[in-house]
Structure formats: structure tokens, C-alpha cells
Coordinates of C-alpha atoms in Angstrom, one line a residue:
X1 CA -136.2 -82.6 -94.6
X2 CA -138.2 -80.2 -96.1
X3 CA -141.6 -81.5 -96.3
X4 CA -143.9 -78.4 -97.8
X5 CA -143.8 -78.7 -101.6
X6 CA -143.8 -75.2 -104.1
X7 CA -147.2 -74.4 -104.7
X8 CA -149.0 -71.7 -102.6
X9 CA -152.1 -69.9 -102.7
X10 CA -153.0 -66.9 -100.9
X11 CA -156.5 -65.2 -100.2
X12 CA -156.3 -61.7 -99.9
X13 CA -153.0 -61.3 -101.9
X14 CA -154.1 -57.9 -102.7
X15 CA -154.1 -56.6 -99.5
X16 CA -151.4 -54.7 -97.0
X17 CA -150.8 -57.3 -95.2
X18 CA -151.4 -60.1 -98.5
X19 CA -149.5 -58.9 -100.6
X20 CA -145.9 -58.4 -98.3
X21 CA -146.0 -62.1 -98.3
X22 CA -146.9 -62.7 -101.7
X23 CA -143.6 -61.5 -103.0
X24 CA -141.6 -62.5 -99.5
X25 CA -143.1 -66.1 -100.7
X26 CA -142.1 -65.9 -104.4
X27 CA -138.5 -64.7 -103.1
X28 CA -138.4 -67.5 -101.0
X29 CA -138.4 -69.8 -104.4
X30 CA -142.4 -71.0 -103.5
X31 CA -144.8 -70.7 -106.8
X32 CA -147.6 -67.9 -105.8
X33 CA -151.2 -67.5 -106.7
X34 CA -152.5 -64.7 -105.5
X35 CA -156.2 -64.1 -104.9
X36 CA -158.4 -61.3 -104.6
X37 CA -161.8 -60.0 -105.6
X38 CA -160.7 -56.8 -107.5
X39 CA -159.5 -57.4 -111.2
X40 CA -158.8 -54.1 -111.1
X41 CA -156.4 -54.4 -108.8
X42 CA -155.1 -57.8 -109.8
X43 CA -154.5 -56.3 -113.2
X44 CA -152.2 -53.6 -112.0
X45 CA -150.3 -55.8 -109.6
X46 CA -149.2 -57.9 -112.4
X47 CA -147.8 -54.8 -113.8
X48 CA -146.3 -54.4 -111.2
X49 CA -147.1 -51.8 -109.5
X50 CA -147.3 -51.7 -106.0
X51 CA -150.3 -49.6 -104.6
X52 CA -149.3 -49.0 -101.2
X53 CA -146.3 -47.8 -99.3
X54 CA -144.6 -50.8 -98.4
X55 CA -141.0 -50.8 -98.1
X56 CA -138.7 -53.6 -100.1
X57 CA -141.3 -54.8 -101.9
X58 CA -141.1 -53.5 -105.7
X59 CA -137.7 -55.3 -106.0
X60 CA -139.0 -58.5 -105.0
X61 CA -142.2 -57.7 -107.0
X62 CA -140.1 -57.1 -110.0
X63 CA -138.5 -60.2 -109.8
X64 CA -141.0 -62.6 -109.1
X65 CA -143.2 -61.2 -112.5
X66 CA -139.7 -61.8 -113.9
X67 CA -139.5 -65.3 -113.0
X68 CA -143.1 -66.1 -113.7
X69 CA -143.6 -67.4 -109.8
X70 CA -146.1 -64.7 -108.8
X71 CA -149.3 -64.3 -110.1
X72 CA -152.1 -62.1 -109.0
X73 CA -156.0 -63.5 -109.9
X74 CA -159.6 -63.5 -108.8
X75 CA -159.7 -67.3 -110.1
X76 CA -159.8 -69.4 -107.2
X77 CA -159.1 -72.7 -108.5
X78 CA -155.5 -72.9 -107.7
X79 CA -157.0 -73.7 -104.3
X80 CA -157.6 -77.4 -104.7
X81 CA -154.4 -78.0 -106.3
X82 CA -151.9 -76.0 -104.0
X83 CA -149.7 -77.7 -101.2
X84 CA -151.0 -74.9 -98.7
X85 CA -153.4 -72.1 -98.5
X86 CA -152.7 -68.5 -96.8
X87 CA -155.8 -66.6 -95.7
X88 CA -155.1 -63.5 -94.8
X89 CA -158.9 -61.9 -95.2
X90 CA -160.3 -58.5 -93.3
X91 CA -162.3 -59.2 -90.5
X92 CA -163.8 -56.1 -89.6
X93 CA -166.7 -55.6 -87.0
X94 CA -170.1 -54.3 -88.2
X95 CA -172.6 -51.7 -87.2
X96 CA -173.2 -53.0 -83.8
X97 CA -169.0 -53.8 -83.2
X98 CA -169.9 -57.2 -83.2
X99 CA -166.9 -59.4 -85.2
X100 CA -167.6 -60.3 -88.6
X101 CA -165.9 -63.3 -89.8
X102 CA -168.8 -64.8 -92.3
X103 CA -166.4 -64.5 -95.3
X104 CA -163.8 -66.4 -93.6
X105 CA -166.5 -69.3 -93.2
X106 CA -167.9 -68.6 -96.4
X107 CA -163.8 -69.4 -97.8
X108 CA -163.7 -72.5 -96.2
X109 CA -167.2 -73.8 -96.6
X110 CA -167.1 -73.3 -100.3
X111 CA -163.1 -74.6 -100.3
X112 CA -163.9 -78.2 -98.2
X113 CA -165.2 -80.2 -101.0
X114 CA -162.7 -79.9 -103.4
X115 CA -159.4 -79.7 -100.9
X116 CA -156.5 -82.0 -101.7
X117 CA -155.3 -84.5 -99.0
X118 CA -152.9 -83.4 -97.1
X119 CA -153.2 -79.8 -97.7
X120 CA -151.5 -76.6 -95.0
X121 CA -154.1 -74.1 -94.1
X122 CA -152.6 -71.5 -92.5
X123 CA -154.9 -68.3 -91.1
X124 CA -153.4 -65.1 -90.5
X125 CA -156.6 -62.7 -90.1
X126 CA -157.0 -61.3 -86.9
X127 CA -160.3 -63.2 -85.2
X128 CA -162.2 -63.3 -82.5
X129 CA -161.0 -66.5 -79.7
X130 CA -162.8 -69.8 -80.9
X131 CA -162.7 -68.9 -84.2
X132 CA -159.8 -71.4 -85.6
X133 CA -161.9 -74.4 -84.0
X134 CA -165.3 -73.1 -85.7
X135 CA -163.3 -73.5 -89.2
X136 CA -161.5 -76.8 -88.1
X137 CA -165.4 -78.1 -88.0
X138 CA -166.5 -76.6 -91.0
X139 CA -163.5 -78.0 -93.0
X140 CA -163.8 -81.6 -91.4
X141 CA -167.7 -82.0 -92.0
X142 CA -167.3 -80.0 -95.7
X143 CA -164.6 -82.3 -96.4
X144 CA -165.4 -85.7 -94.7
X145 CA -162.1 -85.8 -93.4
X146 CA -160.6 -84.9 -90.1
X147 CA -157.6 -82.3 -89.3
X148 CA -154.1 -83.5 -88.6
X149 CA -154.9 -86.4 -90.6
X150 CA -156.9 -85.4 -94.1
X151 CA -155.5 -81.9 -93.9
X152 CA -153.6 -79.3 -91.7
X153 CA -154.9 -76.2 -89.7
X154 CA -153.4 -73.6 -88.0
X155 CA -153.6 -69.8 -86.8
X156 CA -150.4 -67.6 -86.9
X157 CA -151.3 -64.7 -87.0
X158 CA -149.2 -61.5 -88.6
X159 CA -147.3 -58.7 -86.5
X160 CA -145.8 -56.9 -88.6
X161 CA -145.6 -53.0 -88.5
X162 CA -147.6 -51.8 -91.6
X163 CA -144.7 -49.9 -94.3
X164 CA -142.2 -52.6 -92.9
X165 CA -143.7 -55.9 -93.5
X166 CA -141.6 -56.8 -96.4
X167 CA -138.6 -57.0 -93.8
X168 CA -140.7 -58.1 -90.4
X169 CA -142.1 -61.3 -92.0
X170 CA -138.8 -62.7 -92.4
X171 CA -137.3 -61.5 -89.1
X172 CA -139.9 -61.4 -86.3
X173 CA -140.7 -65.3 -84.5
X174 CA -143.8 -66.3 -85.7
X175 CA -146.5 -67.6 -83.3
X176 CA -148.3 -70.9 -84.5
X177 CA -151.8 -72.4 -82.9
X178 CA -151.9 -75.7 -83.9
X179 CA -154.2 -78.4 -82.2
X180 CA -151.6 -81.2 -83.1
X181 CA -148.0 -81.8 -83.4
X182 CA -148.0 -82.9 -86.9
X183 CA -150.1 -79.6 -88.3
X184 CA -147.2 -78.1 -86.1
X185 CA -144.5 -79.9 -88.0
X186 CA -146.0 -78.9 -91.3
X187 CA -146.8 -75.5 -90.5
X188 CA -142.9 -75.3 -89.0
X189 CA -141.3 -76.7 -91.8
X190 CA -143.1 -73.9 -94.2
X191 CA -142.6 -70.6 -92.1
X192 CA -138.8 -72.2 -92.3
X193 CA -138.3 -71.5 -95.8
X194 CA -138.4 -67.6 -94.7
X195 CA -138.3 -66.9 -91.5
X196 CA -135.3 -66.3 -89.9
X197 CA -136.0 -66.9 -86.2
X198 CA -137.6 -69.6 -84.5
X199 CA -141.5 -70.9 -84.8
X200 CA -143.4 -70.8 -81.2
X201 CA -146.3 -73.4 -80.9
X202 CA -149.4 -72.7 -78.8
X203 CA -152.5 -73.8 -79.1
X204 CA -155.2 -71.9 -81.6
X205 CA -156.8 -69.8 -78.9
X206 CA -153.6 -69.0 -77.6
X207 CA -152.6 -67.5 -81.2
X208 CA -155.7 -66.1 -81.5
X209 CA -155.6 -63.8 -78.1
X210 CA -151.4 -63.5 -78.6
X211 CA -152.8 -61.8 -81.9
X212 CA -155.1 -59.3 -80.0
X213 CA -152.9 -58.8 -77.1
X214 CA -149.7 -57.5 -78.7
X215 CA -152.3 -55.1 -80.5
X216 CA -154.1 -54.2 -77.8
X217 CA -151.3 -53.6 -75.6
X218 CA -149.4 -50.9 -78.0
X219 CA -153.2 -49.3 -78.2
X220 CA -153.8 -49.2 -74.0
X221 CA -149.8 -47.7 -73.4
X222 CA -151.0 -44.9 -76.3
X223 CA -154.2 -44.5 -74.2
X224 CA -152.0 -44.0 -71.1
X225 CA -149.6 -42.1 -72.7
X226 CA -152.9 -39.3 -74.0
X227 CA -154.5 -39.3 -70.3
X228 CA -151.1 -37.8 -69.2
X229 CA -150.5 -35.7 -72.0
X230 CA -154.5 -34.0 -70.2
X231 CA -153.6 -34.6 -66.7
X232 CA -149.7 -32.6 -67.2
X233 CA -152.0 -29.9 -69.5
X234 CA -154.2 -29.2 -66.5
X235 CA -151.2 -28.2 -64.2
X236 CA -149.3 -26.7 -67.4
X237 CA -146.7 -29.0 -67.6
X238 CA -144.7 -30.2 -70.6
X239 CA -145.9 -34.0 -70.6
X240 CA -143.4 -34.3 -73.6
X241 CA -140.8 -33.6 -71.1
X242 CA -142.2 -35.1 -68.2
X243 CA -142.4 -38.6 -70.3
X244 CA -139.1 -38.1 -71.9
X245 CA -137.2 -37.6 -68.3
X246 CA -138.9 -40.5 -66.8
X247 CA -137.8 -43.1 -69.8
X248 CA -134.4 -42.2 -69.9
X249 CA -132.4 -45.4 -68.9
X250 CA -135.1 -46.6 -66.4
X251 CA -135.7 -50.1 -67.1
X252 CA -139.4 -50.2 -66.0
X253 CA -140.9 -47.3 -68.4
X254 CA -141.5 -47.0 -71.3
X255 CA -144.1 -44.9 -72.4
X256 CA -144.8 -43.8 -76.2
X257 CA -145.4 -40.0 -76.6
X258 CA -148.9 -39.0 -76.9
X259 CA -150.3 -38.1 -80.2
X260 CA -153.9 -37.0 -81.5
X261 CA -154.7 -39.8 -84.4
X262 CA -154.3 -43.4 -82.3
X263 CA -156.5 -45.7 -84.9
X264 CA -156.2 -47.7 -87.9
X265 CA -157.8 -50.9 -89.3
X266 CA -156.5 -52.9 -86.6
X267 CA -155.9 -51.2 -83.2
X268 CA -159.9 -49.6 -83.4
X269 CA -161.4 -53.3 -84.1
X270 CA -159.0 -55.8 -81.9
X271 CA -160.7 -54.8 -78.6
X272 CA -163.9 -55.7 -80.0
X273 CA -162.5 -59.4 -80.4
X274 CA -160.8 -59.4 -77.1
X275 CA -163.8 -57.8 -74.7
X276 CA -166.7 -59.5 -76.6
X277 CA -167.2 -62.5 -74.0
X278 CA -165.4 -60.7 -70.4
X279 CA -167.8 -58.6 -68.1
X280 CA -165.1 -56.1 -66.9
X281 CA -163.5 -54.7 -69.5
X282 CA -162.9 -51.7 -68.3
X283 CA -159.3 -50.9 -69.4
X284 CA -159.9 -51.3 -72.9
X285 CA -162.9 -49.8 -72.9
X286 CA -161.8 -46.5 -71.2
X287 CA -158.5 -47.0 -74.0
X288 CA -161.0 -46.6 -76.7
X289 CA -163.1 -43.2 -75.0
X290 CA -159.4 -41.6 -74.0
X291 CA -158.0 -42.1 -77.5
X292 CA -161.4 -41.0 -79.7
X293 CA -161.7 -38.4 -77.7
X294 CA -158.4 -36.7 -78.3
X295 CA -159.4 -34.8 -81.4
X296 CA -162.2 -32.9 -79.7
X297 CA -160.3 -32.1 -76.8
X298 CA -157.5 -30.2 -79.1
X299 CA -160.3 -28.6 -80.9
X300 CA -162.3 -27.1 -78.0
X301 CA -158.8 -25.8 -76.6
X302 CA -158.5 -24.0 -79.9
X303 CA -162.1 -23.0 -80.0
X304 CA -162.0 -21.6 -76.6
X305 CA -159.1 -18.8 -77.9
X306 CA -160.1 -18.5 -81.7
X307 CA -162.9 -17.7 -84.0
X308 CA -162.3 -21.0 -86.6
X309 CA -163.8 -20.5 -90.2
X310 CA -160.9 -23.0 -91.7
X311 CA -159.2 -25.2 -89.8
X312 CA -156.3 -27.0 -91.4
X313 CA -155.5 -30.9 -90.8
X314 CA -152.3 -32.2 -91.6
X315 CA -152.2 -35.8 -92.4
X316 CA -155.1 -38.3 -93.2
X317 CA -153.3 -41.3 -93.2
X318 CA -153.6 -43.5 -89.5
X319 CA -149.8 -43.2 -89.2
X320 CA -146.7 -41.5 -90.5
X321 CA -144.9 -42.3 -93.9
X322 CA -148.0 -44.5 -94.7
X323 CA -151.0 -44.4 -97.4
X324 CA -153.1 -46.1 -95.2
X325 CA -156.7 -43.9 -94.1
X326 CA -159.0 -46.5 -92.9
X327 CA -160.0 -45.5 -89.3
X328 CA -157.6 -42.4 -88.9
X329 CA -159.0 -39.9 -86.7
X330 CA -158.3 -37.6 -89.1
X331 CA -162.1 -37.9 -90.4
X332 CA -163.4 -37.8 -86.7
X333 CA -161.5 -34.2 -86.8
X334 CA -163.1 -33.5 -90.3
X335 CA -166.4 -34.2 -88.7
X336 CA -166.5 -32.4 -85.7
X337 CA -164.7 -29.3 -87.7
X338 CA -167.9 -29.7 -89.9
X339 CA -170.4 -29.5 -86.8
X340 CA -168.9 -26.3 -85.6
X341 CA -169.7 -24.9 -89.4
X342 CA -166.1 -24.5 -89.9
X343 CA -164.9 -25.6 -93.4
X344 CA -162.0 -28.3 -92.9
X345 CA -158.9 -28.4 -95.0
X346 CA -157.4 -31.8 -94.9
X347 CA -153.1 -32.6 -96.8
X348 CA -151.6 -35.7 -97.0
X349 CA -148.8 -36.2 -99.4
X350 CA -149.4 -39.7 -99.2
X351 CA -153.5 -39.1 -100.8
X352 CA -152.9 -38.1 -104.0
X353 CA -156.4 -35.6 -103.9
X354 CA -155.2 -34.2 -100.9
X355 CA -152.0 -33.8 -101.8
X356 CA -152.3 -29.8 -102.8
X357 CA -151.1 -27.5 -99.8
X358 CA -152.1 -24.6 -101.5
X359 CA -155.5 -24.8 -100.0
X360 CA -154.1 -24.3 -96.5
X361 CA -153.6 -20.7 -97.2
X362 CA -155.1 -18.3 -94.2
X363 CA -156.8 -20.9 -92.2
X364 CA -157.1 -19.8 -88.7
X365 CA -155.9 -23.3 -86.9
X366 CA -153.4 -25.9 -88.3
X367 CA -154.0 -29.2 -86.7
X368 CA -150.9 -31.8 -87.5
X369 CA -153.0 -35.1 -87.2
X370 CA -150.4 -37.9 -89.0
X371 CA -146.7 -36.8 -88.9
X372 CA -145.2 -37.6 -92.0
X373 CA -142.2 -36.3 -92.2
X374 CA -142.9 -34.7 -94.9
X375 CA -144.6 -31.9 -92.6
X376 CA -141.0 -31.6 -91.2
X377 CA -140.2 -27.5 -92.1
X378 CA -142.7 -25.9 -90.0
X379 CA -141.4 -22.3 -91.4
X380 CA -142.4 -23.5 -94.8
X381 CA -146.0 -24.9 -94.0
X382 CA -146.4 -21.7 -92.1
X383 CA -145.3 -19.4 -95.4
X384 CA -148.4 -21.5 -97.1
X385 CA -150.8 -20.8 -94.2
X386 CA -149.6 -17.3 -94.4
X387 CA -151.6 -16.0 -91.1
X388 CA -149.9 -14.8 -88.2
X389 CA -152.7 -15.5 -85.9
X390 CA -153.2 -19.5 -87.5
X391 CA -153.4 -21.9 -84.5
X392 CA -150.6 -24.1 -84.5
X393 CA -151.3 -27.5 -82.6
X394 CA -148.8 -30.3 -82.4
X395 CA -149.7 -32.2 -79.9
X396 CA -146.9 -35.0 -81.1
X397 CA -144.0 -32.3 -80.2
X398 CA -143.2 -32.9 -84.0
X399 CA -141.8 -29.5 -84.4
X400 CA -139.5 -30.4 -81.2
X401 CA -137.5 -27.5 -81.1
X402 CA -141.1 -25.0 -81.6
X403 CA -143.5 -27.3 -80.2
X404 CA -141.4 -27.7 -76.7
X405 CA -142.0 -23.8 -75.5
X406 CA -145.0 -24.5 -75.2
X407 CA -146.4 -26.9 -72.6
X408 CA -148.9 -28.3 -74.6
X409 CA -147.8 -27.9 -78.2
X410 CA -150.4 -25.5 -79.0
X411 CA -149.2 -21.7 -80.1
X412 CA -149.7 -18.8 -82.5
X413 CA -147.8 -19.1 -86.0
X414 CA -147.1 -15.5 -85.5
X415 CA -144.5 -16.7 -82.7
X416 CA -142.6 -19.2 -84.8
X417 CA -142.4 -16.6 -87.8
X418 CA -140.9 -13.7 -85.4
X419 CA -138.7 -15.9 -83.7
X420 CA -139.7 -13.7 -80.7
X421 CA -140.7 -15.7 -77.5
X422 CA -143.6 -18.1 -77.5
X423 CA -146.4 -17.3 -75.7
X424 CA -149.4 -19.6 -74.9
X425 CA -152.6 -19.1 -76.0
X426 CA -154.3 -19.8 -73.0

């Protein structure tokens, strides 16, 4: 029996990773007050508009403001009367990369006095380990009450691939930290309403370093794959080819292809939360130096063979097909462009003030940073650069069929427009 009643709240609705379950929720039949700070943004997601690239999502926005079960606010007092409470909050790290998760204490200290008996809490921001039992103590002395018994706390976190959230909510197992079986059983009975496969208890810290490892993980194997995308370029080898070969149909690899732009909101902070309190973390640490230093190693190869005045950079965004700029190494690019008194000339389709390729016209290196794919047609980004000596680098192997005659994806548009044979530039 079905023990989690209709009304939910969720802080941070506004967000990427908020607002997916916000209209997954309302779908699911629960009634949805969504919170965040911005009326600026609450008033246009009650429009309906949808301000981020997020697959599936306007249809089930659309019907939910049809319905009247989703509602976007900075008004928190549906708090104290909802049957359980999302918090799904950025927790970045600050100057010093030390985790910040003051707002989330801040939420619940200001939330204990007034919370309803028997109230869900479920967390889904990504924090540091320990940081589900700090908030079970603030709640219980804020509220008077103790958890498992005056209310219900746990941590399961979101994995969801940014874009496809809409559908990964719903299908992926979702991991629960709960310090007791009957915050288990509630938390259980609500992720039943709409997830399809099956809810995996562990304790809080367990949730909380599940979180960070599945990030982590991805962001080491790109680190990996970037060291051997240097070590095959100092022998001039293809390390495209050498990684593809290897994969194929051997069950103990598999390696993503290197790229120039490993970052984001959440693979650049996680790190932070898992090294904090180990002395030896060496591995991620070296993840984090091989990965930021990509950029500049692309650039002082193209330095080395050209005079750069403009230098083109294709994609701002921290991954393909995605709006998304916070912590893309784009801007690292930008930068160092900058310090070598070049002008930079950043395109994204996906920002609309960068979305004007016209600009790209006779810079002396193109740099493709995120690939969207709309960046597919090489011959037709190279008739708006319109210079035969451009630097083309594609250190993804995006242009496969271009990029692969050369070892390390670096080359001369003048090659690609003659169709004659490529020639390295170094």
C-alpha cells in the first residue's frame, strides 16, 4: 500500500537537475510546488517555457500547467504543509575548494520549526561524506523531534546525464542512504510512484560517496583517456585509433575518446568532496592537472607552427547538444588565448550571443572545444573561416573521416578544402 500522500515540494525546482523532476513528479499524478529564489525565472516557467536543453520535458511541462499540479514559486510555505520535501540545492566549493553546503543547513535550520510530523526529506545535492548526519542533527534539535520517528531523512542522490534527465529519472535504480528501515520504506514507497527499476538501500555515507564515485570515475577514465591521447602524440601515433582497436569486443576496456573540454558543474567540484579528508589522493588529483591542462597543450602545439592573432573556439557549452557553460574549459581557452594577446572568437549555437559564426571569418586557428553536432559540416565552417592556412584542431576526431589523417587531429584547412593529401603541421 501506497503510503506517500500527493503533496510535494521541491527546493531548487528551477534548476537542471530541479526542474526534470518537477514535471517527471507532476506526470507521476503528485501535486508540485516548486521553489526557487529567481521570480524571474519562476515567472517564465509557469509560462512554460523551458530554459534549458532538456529532452521530454516541454510535453510534460505543458501538461502539468494544464492540469494545475505544477507550480513554480519563491514562496516557501508549502514546506510545512507538504507530505515530503526534495532538495536538490547547488553545492559548489568556494575560493579555497573547500565544500560549501551552508545553504543547505541554512534550508533546514530555518525549515525544523515549522515541519509536519511525519514528513519525507529527501536530499539529492551532491555533498561532501557526513553531511546527511550533520542535517539529521540540525532537523532533530530544530524540531524537537527525532528521525525515523517525528520525520524521515534520506540521501539519494541524482545520476542522471544532463539533456536526458527527463527519461533517466524514471529508468535508472535509484540509490537511497537511509539510517533506518522505516525512512527506507517511505522513501521506497515514493521513488515507486516513478521509477521503474528497483530502489537500493545503503546507509547515508554510502549514498553520499556512491554519488561522488560514479562522477569521479567517468572524470578519471577521461583523464586516462587525455594522457594517452599526449603519450600516442609523442610517438605520432593515432590514439583515436589506437583506443578504438583496443575496445573492440574486448570485455576489459573500455576507454572514452579523449577530448579537450572535460568539466562542468559537477565532474570539476566532486573531487573536492571525495579527497577533502584522505592524504593520498593522488589519482584524482593528477585527473584534475591532466584534464585542465588539455587546452594549453593544444594551443602551444598550434603556437609552435602559427602566428595566432584570432583564434576561433567552437563550442562554449561543457558538453555536446547542451546549454550548459558553467565550468567548460572553453573559458580556460578564452583566457589563455587572451594572455598570448590573441583576440578569441568563441560559437555556440546553443548561447544565443555567441551564436553568430560570421565572426569566425579569417582566424588563423579553429579550436572545436564542445562538439555539438551542429559543427558537423566541416567544409561549411571552413567556407566561413575562409583561410587556407586556419589551424584546424579536433582533438575529439569529430570530423572522423578529416580528423583521422592526421595523428593528432590537428591540420591546415587548406588540406580539407583541396581534397589533396593531409599533411601535418608539425
Amino acid at each position: 500500500m501506497n503510503t506517500v500522500r500527493d503533496r510535494i515540494s521541491i527546493v531548487g525546482a528551477g534548476g537542471h537537475i530541479g526542474l526534470p523532476l518537477s514535471v517527471v513528479l507532476a506526470e507521476a499524478g503528485f501535486d508540485v510546488y516548486g521553489i526557487d529564489r529567481s521570480s524571474e525565472l519562476n515567472s517564465r516557467l509557469n509560462q512554460g517555457e523551458i530554459p534549458y536543453v532538456e529532452h521530454g520535458a516541454q510535453p510534460l511541462m505543458n501538461r502539468a500547467l494544464s492540469r494545475g499540479n505544477l507550480r513554480f514559486t519563491a514562496d516557501d510555505s508549502s514546506l510545512a504543509t507538504s507530505d515530503v520535501i526534495v532538495v536538490i540545492i547547488g553545492t559548489p566549493v568556494d575560493d579555497n575548494l573547500n565544500p560549501r553546503i551552508d545553504p543547505l543547513i541554512e534550508v533546514m535550520k530555518r525549515h525544523a520549526s515549522r515541519m509536519p510530523h511525519g514528513q519525507l526529506i529527501v536530499l539529492r545535492s551532491t555533498v561532501s561524506p557526513g553531511t546527511t548526519e550533520l542535517l539529521r542533527a540540525v532537523l532533530e534539535t530544530g524540531s524537537g523531534t527525532k528521525e525515523g520517528e517525528g520525520f524521515f531523512l534520506v540521501f539519494a542522490p541524482e545520476r542522471v546525464l544532463q539533456t536526458r534527465a527527463v527519461e533517466e529519472i524514471q529508468s535508472l535504480p535509484q540509490l537511497v542512504g537511509a539510517f533506518c528501515d522505516a525512512s527506507f520504506d517511505r522513501a521506497s514507497s515514493f521513488f515507486s510512484r516513478f521509477v521503474s527499476r528497483r530502489t537500493i538501500r545503503l546507509t547515508p555515507v554510502e549514498a553520499e560517496l556512491g554519488k561522488l564515485i560514479t562522477n569521479m570515475s567517468r572524470y578519471v577514465s577521461f583523464a586516462l583517456a587525455n594522457e594517452f591521447y599526449m603519450i600516442c602524440d609523442s610517438h605520432g601515433a593515432n590514439a583515436h585509433s589506437v583506443i578504438a582497436a583496443c575496445n573492440e569486443d574486448y570485455p576489459r576496456l573500455d576507454l572514452p575518446r579523449p577530448g579537450p573540454n572535460v568539466g562542468g558543474p559537477c565532474l570539476y567540484k566532486d573531487g573536492y568532496y571525495l579527497t577533502e579528508k584522505i592524504q593520498f589522493p593522488e589519482i584524482i588529483a593528477n585527473s584534475f592537472k591532466i584534464n585542465e591542462s588539455v587546452p594549453r597543450y593544444l594551443l602551444e602545439k598550434v603556437r609552435a607552427v602559427a602566428d595566432l592573432k584570432r583564434v576561433g573556439v567552437l563550442g562554449l557549452a561543457f558538453k555536446a547538444n547542451c546549454d550548459d557553460t558553467r565550468n567548460s574549459l572553453s573559458y580556460k581557452l578564452i583566457k589563455q588565448v587572451k594572455g598570448m594577446h590573441a583576440e578569441p572568437i568563441a560559437v555556440d549555437p546553443y548561447v544565443p550571443q555567441f551564436a553568430d559564426p560570421t565572426h569566425l571569418k579569417g582566424v588563423d586557428a579553429l579550436f572545436l572545444m564542445t562538439p555539438h553536432d551542429e559543427f558537423k559540416n566541416l567544409p561549411e565552417w571552413l567556407t566561413i573561416v575562409d583561410n587556407p592556412n586556419c589551424i584546424v584542431v579536433d582533438m575529439w576526431n569529430f570530423w572522423t573521416e578529416t580528423s583521422a589523417l592526421s595523428h593528432d587531429g590537428v591540420y591546415r584547412a587548406g588540406n580539407v578544402q583541396s581534397e589533396s593529401p593531409m599533411s601535418l603541421i608539425d
